[in-house]
Each structure stands twice: as structure tokens, then as C-alpha cells.
Amino acid sequence: MQVLIVLVICSLVVALGFLAAFFWSVKDNQYEDTYTPSMRILFDDNEITAQNKESKEIKK
């Protein structure tokens, strides 16, 4: 029974460690993506327009 208590305490310590690491990374803006929005404007939507043209030809 004592082993179970030790394992529960260890798992709580590990879980709190992961939670602290998550909050630390959010606080340091680790999840902010500043590169993709500036590059998104450079890409064309050719695939979407090609699919739309094919679907219009099929309907005729």
C-alpha cells in the first residue's frame, strides 16, 4: 500500500513538472508563430482554383 502512495506522489510531481514547463513556454511566447503569417501572402491558391475549374467543367 505504501508503494501505491509513493507512485501517486511521484506521478503528481511529474505532472506538475510538465504543467510548469507548459506555463513557462506559454509565458515565453514559445507558441507564437511570427514567421508563417508573413510568408502566407506569398503562396498562391492554385490548387483550389484548379479544383473549382474542374468541377465547373464536370457540371456542364
Coordinates of C-alpha atoms in Angstrom, one line a residue:
M1 CA 0.0 0.0 0.0
Q2 CA 2.9 2.3 0.7
V3 CA 4.3 1.7 -2.8
L4 CA 1.0 3.0 -4.2
I5 CA 1.2 6.2 -2.2
V6 CA 4.8 6.7 -3.4
L7 CA 3.8 6.1 -7.0
V8 CA 0.9 8.6 -6.8
I9 CA 3.2 11.2 -5.3
C10 CA 5.8 10.7 -8.0
S11 CA 3.2 10.9 -10.7
L12 CA 1.8 14.1 -9.3
V13 CA 5.3 15.6 -9.1
V14 CA 6.0 14.7 -12.8
A15 CA 2.6 16.1 -13.8
L16 CA 3.2 19.3 -12.0
G17 CA 6.7 19.5 -13.7
F18 CA 5.1 19.2 -17.1
L19 CA 2.4 21.7 -16.2
A20 CA 5.1 24.2 -15.0
A21 CA 7.1 23.6 -18.3
F22 CA 3.9 24.3 -20.3
F23 CA 3.2 27.5 -18.5
W24 CA 6.8 28.6 -18.8
S25 CA 6.8 28.0 -22.6
V26 CA 3.5 29.9 -23.0
K27 CA 4.9 32.8 -20.9
D28 CA 8.0 33.0 -23.1
N29 CA 5.8 33.1 -26.3
Q30 CA 7.1 29.7 -27.5
Y31 CA 3.8 29.1 -29.3
E32 CA 3.7 32.4 -31.1
D33 CA 4.2 32.0 -34.8
T34 CA 5.6 35.2 -36.3
Y35 CA 7.1 33.7 -39.4
T36 CA 4.2 31.9 -41.2
P37 CA 1.7 34.9 -41.5
S38 CA 4.3 36.9 -43.3
M39 CA 5.0 34.1 -45.7
R40 CA 1.4 33.1 -46.3
I41 CA 0.8 36.1 -48.6
L42 CA 3.4 34.8 -51.0
F43 CA 1.7 31.5 -51.7
D44 CA -0.9 31.2 -54.4
D45 CA -4.1 29.2 -54.1
N46 CA -3.6 27.4 -57.4
E47 CA -4.8 24.1 -56.1
I48 CA -8.2 25.5 -55.0
T49 CA -8.8 27.3 -58.3
A50 CA -7.8 24.2 -60.3
Q51 CA -10.3 22.2 -58.4
N52 CA -13.0 24.8 -59.0
K53 CA -12.4 24.8 -62.7
E54 CA -12.6 21.0 -62.9
S55 CA -15.9 21.0 -61.0
K56 CA -17.3 23.6 -63.3
E57 CA -16.4 21.6 -66.4
I58 CA -18.0 18.5 -65.0
K59 CA -21.3 20.3 -64.3
K60 CA -21.6 21.5 -67.9

